[in-house]
Coordinates of C-alpha atoms in Angstrom, one line a residue:
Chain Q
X703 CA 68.5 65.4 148.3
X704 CA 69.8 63.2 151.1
X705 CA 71.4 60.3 149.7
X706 CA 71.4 56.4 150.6
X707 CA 74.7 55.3 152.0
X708 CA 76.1 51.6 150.8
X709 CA 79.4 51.3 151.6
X710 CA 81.9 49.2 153.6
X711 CA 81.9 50.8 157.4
X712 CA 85.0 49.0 158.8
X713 CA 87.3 48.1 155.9
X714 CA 89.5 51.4 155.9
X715 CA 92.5 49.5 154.4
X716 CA 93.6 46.3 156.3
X717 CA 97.3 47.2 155.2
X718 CA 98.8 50.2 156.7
X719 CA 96.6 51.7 158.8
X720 CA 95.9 51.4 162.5
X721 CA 92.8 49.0 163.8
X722 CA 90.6 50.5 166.7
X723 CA 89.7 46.5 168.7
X724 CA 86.3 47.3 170.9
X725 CA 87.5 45.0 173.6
X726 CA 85.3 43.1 175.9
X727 CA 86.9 42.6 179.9
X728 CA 85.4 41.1 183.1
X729 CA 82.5 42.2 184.9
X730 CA 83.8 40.7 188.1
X731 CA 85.8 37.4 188.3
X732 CA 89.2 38.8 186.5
X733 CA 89.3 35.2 185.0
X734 CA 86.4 36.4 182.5
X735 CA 88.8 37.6 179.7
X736 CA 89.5 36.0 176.6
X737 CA 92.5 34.6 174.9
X738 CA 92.4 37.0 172.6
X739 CA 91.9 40.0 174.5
X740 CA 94.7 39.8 176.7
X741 CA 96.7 39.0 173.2
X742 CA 95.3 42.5 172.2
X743 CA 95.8 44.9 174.8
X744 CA 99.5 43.4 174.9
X745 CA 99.8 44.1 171.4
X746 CA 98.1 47.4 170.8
X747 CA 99.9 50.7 171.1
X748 CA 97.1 52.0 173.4
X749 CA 94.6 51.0 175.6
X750 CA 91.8 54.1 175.5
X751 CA 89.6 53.6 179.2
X752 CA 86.8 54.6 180.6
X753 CA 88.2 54.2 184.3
X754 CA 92.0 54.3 184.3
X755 CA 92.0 53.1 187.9
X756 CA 90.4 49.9 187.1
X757 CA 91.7 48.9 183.8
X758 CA 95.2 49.7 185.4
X759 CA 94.4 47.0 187.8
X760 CA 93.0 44.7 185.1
X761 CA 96.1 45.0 182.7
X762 CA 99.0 45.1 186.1
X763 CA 96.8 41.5 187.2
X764 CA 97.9 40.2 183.5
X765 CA 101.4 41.3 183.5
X766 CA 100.6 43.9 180.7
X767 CA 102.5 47.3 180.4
X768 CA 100.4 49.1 177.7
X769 CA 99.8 52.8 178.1
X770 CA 96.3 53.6 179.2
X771 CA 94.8 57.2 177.9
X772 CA 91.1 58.3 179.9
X773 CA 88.5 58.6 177.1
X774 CA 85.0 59.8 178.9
X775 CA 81.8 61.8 178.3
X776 CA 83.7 65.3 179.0
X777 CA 87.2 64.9 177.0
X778 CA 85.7 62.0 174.3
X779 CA 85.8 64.8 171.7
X780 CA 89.9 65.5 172.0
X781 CA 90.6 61.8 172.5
X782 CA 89.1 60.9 169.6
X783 CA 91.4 63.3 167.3
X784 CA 94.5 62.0 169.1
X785 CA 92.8 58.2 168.6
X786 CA 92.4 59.1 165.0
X787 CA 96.2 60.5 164.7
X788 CA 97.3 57.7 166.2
X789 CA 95.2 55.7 163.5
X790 CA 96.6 57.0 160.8
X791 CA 100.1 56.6 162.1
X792 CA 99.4 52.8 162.0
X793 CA 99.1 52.2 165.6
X794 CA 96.5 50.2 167.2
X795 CA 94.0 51.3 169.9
X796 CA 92.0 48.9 172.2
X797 CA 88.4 50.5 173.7
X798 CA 87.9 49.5 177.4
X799 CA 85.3 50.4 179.7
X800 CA 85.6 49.6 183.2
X801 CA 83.5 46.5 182.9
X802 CA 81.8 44.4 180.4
X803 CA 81.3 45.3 176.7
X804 CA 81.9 48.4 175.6
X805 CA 78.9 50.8 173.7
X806 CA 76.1 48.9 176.0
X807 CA 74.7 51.1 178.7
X808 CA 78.2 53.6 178.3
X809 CA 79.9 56.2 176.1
X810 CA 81.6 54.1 173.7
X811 CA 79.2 54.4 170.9
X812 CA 80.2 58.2 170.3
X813 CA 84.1 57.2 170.0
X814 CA 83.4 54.2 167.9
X815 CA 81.1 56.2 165.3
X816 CA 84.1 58.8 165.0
X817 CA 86.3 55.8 164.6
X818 CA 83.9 54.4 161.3
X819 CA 83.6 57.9 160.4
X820 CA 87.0 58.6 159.8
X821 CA 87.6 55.6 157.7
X822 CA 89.3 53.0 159.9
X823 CA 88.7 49.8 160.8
X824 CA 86.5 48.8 163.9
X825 CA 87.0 45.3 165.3
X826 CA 84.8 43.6 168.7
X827 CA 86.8 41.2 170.6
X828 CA 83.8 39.7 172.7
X829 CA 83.6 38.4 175.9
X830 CA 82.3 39.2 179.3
X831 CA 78.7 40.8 179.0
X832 CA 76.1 41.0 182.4
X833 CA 73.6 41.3 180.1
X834 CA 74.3 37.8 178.3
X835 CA 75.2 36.1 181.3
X836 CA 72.0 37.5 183.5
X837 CA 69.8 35.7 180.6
X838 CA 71.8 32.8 179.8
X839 CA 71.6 31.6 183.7
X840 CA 68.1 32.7 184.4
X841 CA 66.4 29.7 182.4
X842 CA 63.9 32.1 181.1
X843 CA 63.2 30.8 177.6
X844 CA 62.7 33.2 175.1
X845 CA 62.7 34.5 171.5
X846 CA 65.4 37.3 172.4
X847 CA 65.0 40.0 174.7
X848 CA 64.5 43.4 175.0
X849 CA 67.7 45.4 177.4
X850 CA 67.0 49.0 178.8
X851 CA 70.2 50.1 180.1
X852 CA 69.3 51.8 184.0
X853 CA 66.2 53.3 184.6
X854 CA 66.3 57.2 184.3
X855 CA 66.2 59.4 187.8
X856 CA 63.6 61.8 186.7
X857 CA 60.0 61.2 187.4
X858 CA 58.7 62.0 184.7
X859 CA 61.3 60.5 182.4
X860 CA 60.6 57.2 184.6
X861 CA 57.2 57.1 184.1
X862 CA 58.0 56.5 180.5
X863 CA 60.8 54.5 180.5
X864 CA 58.6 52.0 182.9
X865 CA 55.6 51.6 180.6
X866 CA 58.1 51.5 177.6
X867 CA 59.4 48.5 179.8
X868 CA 55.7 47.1 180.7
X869 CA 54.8 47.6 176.7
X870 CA 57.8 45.4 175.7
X871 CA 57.7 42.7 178.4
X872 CA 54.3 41.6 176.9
X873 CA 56.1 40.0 174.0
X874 CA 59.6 39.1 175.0
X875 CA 61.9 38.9 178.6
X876 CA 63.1 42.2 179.3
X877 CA 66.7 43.0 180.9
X878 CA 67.5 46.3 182.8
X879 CA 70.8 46.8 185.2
X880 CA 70.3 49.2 188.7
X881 CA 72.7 50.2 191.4
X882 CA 72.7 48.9 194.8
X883 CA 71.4 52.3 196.7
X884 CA 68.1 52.7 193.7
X885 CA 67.2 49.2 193.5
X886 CA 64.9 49.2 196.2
X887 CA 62.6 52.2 194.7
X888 CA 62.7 50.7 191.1
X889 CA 61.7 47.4 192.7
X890 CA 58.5 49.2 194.0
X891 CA 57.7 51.2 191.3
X892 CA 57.9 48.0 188.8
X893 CA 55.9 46.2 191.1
X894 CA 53.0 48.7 190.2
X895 CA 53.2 47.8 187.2
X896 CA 54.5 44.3 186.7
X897 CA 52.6 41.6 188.9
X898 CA 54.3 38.3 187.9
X899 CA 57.6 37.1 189.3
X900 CA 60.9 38.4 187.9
X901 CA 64.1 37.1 188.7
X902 CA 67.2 39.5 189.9
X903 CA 70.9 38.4 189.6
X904 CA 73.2 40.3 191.9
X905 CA 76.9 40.3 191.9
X906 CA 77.2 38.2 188.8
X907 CA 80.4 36.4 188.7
X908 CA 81.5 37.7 191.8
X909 CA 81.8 35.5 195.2
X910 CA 78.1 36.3 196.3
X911 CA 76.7 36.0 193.2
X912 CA 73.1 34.8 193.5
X913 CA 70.0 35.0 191.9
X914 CA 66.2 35.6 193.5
X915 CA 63.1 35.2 192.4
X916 CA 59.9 36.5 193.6
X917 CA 57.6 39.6 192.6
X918 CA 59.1 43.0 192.5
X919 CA 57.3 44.0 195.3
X920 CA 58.3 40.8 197.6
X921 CA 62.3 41.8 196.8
X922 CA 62.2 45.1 196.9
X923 CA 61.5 44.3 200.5
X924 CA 64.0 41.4 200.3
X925 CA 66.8 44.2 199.7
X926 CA 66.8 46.8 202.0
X927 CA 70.6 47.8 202.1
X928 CA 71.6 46.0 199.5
X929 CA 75.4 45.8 197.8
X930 CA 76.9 45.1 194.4
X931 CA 75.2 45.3 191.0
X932 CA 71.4 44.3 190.2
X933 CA 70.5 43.0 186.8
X934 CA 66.5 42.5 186.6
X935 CA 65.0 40.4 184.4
X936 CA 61.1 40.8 183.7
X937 CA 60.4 37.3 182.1
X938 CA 57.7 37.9 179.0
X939 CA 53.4 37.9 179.9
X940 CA 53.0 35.8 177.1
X941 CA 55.6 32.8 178.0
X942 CA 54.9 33.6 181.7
X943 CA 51.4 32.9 181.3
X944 CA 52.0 29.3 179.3
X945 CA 54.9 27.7 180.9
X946 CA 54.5 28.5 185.0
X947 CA 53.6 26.1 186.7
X948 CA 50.7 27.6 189.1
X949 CA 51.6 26.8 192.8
X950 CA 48.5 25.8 194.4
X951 CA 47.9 25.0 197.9
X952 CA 46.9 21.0 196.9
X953 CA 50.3 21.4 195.0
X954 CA 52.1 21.4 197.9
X955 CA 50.1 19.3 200.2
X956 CA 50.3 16.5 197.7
X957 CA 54.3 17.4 197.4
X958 CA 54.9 17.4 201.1
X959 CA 52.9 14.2 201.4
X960 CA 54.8 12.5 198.8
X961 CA 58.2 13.3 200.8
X962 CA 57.2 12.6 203.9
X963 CA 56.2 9.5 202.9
X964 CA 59.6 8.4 200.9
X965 CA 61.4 9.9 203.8
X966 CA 62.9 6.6 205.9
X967 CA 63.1 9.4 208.5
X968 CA 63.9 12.5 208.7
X969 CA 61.9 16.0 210.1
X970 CA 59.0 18.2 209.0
X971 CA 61.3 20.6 208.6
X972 CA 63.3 19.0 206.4
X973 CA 60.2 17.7 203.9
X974 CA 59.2 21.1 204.1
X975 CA 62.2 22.7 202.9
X976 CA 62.5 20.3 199.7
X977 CA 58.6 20.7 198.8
X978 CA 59.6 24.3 198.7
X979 CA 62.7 23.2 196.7
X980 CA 60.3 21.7 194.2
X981 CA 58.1 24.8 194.2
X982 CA 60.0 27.6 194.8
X983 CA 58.8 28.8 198.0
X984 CA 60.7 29.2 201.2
X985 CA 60.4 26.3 203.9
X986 CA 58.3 28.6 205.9
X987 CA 55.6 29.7 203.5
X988 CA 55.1 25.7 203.2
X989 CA 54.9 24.7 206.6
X990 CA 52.0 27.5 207.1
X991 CA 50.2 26.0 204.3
X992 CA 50.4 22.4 206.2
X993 CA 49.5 23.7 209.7
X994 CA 46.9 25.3 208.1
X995 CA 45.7 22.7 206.2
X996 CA 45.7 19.7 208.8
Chain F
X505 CA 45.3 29.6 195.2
X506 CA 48.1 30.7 193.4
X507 CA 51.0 31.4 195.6
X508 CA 53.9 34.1 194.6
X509 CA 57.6 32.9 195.0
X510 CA 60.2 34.4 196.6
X511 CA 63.0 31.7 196.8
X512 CA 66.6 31.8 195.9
X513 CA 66.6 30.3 192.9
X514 CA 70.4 29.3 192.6
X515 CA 71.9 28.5 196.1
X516 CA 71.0 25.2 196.4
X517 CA 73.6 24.5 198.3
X518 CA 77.3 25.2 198.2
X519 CA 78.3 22.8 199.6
X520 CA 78.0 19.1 198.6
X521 CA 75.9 19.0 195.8
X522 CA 77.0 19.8 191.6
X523 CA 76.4 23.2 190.3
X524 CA 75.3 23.6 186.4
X525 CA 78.0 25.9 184.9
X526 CA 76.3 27.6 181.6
X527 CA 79.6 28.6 179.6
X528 CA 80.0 31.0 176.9
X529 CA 82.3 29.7 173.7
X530 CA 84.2 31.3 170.5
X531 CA 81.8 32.5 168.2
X532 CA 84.2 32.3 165.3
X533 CA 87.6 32.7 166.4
X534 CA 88.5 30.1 168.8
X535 CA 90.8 32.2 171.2
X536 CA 87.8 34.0 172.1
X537 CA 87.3 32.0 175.3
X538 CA 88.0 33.4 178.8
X539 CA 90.7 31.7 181.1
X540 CA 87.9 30.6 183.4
X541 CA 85.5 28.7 180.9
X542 CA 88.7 26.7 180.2
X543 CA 88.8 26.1 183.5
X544 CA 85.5 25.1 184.2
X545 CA 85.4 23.0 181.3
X546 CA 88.3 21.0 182.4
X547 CA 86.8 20.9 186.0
X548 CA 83.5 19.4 185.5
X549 CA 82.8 15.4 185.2
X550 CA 80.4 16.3 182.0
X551 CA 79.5 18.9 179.0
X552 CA 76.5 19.2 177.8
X553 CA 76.7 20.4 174.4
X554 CA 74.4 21.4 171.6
X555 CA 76.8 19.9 168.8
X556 CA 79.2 17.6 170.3
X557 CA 81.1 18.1 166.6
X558 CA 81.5 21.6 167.4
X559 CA 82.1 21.1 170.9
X560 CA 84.7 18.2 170.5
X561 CA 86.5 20.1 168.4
X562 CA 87.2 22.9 170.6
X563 CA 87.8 21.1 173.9
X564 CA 90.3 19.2 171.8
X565 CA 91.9 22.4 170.6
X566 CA 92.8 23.5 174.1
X567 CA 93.9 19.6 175.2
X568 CA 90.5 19.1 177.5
X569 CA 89.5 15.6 177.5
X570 CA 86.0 15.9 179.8
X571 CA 83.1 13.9 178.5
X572 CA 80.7 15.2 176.1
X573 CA 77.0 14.6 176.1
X574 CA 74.8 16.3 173.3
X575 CA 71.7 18.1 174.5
X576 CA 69.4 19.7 171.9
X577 CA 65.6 19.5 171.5
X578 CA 64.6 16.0 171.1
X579 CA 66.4 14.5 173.6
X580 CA 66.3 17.1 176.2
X581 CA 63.7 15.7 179.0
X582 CA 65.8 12.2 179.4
X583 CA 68.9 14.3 179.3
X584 CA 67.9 16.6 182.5
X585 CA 66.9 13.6 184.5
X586 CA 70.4 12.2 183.6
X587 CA 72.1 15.8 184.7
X588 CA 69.9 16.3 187.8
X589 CA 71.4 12.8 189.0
X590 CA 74.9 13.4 188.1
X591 CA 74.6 17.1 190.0
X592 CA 72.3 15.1 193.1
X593 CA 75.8 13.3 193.2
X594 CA 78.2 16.3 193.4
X595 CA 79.4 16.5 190.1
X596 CA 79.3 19.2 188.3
X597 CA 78.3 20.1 184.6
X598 CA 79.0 22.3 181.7
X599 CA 76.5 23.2 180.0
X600 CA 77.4 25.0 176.3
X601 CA 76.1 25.3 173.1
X602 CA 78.1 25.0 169.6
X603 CA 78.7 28.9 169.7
X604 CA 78.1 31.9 171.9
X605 CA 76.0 32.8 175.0
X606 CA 73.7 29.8 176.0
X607 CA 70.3 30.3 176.4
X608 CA 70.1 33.3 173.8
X609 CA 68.4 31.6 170.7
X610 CA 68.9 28.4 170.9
X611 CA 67.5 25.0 173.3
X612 CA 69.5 25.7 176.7
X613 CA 67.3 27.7 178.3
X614 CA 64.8 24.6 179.0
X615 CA 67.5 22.6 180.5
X616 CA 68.3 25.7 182.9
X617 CA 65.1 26.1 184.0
X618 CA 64.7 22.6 185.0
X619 CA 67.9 22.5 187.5
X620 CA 67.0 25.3 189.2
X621 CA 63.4 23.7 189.7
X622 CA 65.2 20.7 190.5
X623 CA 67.3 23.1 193.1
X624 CA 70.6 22.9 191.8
X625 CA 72.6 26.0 191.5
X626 CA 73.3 27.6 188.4
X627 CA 76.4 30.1 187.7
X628 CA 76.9 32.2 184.3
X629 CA 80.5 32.1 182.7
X630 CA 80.2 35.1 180.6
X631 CA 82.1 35.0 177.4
X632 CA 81.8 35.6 173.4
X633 CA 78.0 37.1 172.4
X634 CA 77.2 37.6 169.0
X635 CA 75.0 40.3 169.9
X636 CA 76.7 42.3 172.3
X637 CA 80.0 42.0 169.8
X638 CA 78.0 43.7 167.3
X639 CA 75.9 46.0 169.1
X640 CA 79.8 47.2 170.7
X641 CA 81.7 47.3 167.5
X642 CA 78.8 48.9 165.5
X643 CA 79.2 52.7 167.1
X644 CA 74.8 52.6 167.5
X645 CA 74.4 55.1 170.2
X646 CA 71.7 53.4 172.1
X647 CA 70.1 53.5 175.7
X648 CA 69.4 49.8 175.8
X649 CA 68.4 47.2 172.4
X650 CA 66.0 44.5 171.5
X651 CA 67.3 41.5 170.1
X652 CA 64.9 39.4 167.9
X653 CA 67.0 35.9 167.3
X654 CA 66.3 34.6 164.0
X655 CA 62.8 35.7 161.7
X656 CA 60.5 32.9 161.6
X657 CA 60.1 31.4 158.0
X658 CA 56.1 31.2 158.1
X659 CA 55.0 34.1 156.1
X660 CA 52.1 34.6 158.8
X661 CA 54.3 34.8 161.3
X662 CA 56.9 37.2 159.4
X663 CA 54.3 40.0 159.2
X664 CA 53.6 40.0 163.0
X665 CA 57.0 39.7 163.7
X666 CA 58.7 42.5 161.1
X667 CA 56.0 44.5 162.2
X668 CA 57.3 44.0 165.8
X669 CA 60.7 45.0 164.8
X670 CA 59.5 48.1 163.3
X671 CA 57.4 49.2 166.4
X672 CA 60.7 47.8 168.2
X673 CA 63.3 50.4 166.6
X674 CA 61.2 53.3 167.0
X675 CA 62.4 53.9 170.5
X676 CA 65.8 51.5 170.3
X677 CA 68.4 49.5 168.4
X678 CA 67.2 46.2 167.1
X679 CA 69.5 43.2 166.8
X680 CA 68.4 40.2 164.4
X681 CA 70.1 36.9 163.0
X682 CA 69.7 35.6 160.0
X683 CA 71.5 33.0 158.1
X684 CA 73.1 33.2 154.5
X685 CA 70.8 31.5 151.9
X686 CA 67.7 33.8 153.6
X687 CA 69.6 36.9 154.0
X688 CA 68.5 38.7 151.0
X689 CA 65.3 38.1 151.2
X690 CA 65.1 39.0 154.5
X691 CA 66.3 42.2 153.4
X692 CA 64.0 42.5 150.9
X693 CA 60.6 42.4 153.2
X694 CA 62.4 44.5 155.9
X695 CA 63.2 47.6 153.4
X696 CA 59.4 47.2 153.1
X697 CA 59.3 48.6 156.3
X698 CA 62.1 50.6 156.9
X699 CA 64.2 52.9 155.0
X700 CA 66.6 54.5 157.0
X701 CA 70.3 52.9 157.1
X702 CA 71.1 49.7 158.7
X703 CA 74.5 48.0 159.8
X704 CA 75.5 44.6 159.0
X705 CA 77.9 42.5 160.8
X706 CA 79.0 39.6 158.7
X707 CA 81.6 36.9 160.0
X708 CA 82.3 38.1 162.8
X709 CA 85.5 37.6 164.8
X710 CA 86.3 35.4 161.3
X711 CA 88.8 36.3 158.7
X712 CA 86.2 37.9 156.4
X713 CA 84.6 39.8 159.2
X714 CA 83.3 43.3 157.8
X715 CA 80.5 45.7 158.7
X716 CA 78.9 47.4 156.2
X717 CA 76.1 50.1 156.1
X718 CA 73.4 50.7 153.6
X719 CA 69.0 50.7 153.1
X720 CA 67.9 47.3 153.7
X721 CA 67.3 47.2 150.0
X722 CA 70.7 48.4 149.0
X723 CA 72.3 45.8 151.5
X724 CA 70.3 42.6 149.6
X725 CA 70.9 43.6 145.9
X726 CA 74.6 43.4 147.6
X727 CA 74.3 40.2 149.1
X728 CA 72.7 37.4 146.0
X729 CA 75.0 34.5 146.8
X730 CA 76.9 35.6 150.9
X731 CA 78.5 33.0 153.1
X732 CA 78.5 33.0 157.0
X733 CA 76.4 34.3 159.9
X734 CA 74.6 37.7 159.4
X735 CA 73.9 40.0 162.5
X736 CA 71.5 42.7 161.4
X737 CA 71.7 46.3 163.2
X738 CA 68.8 48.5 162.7
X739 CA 69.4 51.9 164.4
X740 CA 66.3 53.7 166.1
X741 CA 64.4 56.1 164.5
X742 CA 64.9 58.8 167.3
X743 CA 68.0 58.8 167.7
X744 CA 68.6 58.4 163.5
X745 CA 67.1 61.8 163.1
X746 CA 68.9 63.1 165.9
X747 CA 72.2 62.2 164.8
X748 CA 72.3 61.4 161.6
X749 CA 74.6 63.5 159.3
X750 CA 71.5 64.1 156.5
X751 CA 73.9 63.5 153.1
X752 CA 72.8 66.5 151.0
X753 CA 74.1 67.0 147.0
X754 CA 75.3 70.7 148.8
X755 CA 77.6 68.7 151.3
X756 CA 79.1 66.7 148.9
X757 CA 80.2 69.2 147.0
X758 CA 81.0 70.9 149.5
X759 CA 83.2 68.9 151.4
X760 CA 84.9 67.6 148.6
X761 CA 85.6 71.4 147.4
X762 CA 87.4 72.0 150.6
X763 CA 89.5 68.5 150.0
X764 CA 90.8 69.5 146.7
X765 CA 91.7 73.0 147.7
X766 CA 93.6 71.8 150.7
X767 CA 95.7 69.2 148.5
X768 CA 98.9 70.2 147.4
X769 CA 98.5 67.7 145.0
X770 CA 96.7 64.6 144.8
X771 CA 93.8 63.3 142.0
X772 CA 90.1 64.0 141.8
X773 CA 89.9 60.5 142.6
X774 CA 91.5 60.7 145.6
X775 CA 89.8 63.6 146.4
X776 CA 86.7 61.8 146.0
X777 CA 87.5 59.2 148.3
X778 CA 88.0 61.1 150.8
X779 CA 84.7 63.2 150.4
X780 CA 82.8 59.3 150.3
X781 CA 84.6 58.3 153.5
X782 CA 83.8 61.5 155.2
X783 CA 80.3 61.2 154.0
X784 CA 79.8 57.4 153.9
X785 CA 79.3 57.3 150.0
X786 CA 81.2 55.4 147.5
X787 CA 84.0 57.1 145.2
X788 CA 81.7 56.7 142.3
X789 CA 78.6 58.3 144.0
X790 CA 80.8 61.3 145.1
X791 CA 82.2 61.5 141.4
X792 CA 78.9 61.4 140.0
X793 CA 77.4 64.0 142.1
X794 CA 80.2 66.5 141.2
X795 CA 80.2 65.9 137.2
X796 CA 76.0 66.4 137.1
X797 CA 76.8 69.9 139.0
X798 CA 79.7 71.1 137.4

């Protein structure tokens, strides 16, 4: 007879034993970390990493001289009975990955379930997240949103995971990350799918951060050899469908009229570029509408 | 004709004109905010805030004296024409809500939208997430999650959108929030639904933060009279049967057989304790599995 489970997950014993802190660090700018988590990986006894490389950057920037132990998909199982030992000692282990919040999109999950399981005490210090960022700066309003990690490699395991994507777009704004050398392909094959304009953030808190918009198909020609990290977002149908604002040609004849005319001086090319300001198109794509409208 | 975009949406430009910061605060504890939102929020000429209580209260904290200006839902179309002329002017903006990620279940998102229309640029500051804290400190293995904000109260609208969620957590983990005087109710109508073993994260980053596990149903009989912000985990049903350790009468006695017999000394209640933890039962469920099958 399986059996329903009601009990407390993380309050091992707040006394004596050890506390395993889920810490969040930067996704880029090293100035994305907390108070708090820098006050944690001083203070902890050990800082368990997915990438010892850069977390021993991270920690050297901050001055801090913890000891840093590899935890990863091939020795996670004999890490986490040392992590446990060290537990019940009473010492303290922070969980880093190399970027971001641990247990999205990585193999934190597994260690912190054994963590739970074993009867200590979990604790998230947040911060940095891409995935939080990429919707908080994209403007796209909705009721939550749906994130899918990367897109799988297989072709047959894509051609689910894209009409899982299409299915839940319908309703709400749907995240997914992709690295530099795939983006182009995913770009195309979403485009088969998804007509409407998404919006990509690249290199997110990084000097060349920036964020396009367009339709799939129009950026994946935008980025041919592309660098740094992509986070797509697929804006919702339904929202999409109420709140654009339809770009007609009269649209920006009456717009580029309107500045032209408040203009003292000033060039066509100039009025051009800030009706496409307005509207989100490039200068160009506006002045071919005017020359061809005359 | 409709025209598709394919503008930068955020590089305005660089140079001379104000960019629109959108900053991440503390959701609960307030030293969880990064070195560079501190920054930035002593750098700008203005914050926009959701609660200028809240907001005041933490700039004061950390000894920033920048202007505050509230933004929330009624007075948000006088307040971007306001913004869009301080950033036309090269000052720059903060723009933060009174806890967490902006633009993730709450007004900001509107506001965002409307300076990069107006062509302004906008740059993430990545901090505290309710939702990524818990999804990282919950130990869900997960490619990917939905998060659903808040359940409407409209009972029409509950049905369409439970029924959502339950289609939602077939494939992945779903993320909810709901606050304390509707909690239990809201566990109520989604044990209707689903049965499996949910997390909840309660206060989180606070004092009284605790995650605890349990049916839906279990988890509201616990919760008549709570206090603080709920963030509701419900696992996927794939990966629940997958991994899932199914809690059988035979493994309890088991387990807890092989506990006592190790024991040099030590109590049947301890004993028991140890098979709960193991198992994610109580003592008292453990105990009273053994005495019916003595």
């Amino acid at each position: 007879m399986p059996l329903s489970r009601a009990n407390e997950v993380s309050r091992g014993a707040r006394d004596s034993k050890g506390v395993l802190y889920v810490v969040a660090t930067p996704i880029g700018n090293l100035d994305d970390i907390t108070l708090r988590a820098l006050k944690i990986l001083k203070q902890v006894q050990l800082v368990a990493a997915e990438d010892t490389r850069r977390t021993g950057i991270l920690l050297r920037h901050f001055g801090i001289e913890t000891a840093i132990l590899s935890v990863h998909a091939h020795n996670e199982r004999a890490r986490i009975e040392r992590i446990v030992s060290q537990l019940g000692r009473g010492e303290s282990v922070a969980l880093v990955t190399d970027a971001g919040t641990p247990g999205i999109s990585d193999p934190g999950a597994a260690l912190v379930a054994a963590i739970r399981e074993a009867g200590f005490r979990v604790e998230p210090i947040p911060g940095a997240s891409a995935v939080a960022a990429a919707v908080s700066a994209s403007g796209v309003s909705s009721q939550g949103f749906t994130f899918l990690g990367f897109p799988p490699v297989r072709s047959k395991d894509r051609k689910i995971w894209f009409s899982q994507l299409s299915e839940a777009s319908r309703h709400r704004l749907v995240v997914f990350f992709e690295a530099p050398h795939k983006v182009r392909k995913t770009l195309e094959d979403l485009g088969q799918l998804v007509k409407r304009p998404i919006i990509i953030g690249r290199e997110l808190t990084k000097l060349h951060e920036e964020f396009v918009s367009g339709t799939a198909l129009e950026l994946a020609a935008r980025f041919e050899a592309p660098q740094g990290e992509f986070t797509v977002l697929v804006p919702p149908v339904e929202l999409d469908e109420q709140a654009a604002v339809e770009v007609t040609q009269d649209s920006v004849i009456e717009i580029f009229g309107q500045i032209t005319e408040s203009q003292q001086s000033g060039s066509k090319r100039d009025a051009a570029r800030q009706t496409g300001e307005r509207l989100g198109l490039t200068a160009k794509q506006v002045y071919e509408i005017i020359e061809r409208n005359k």
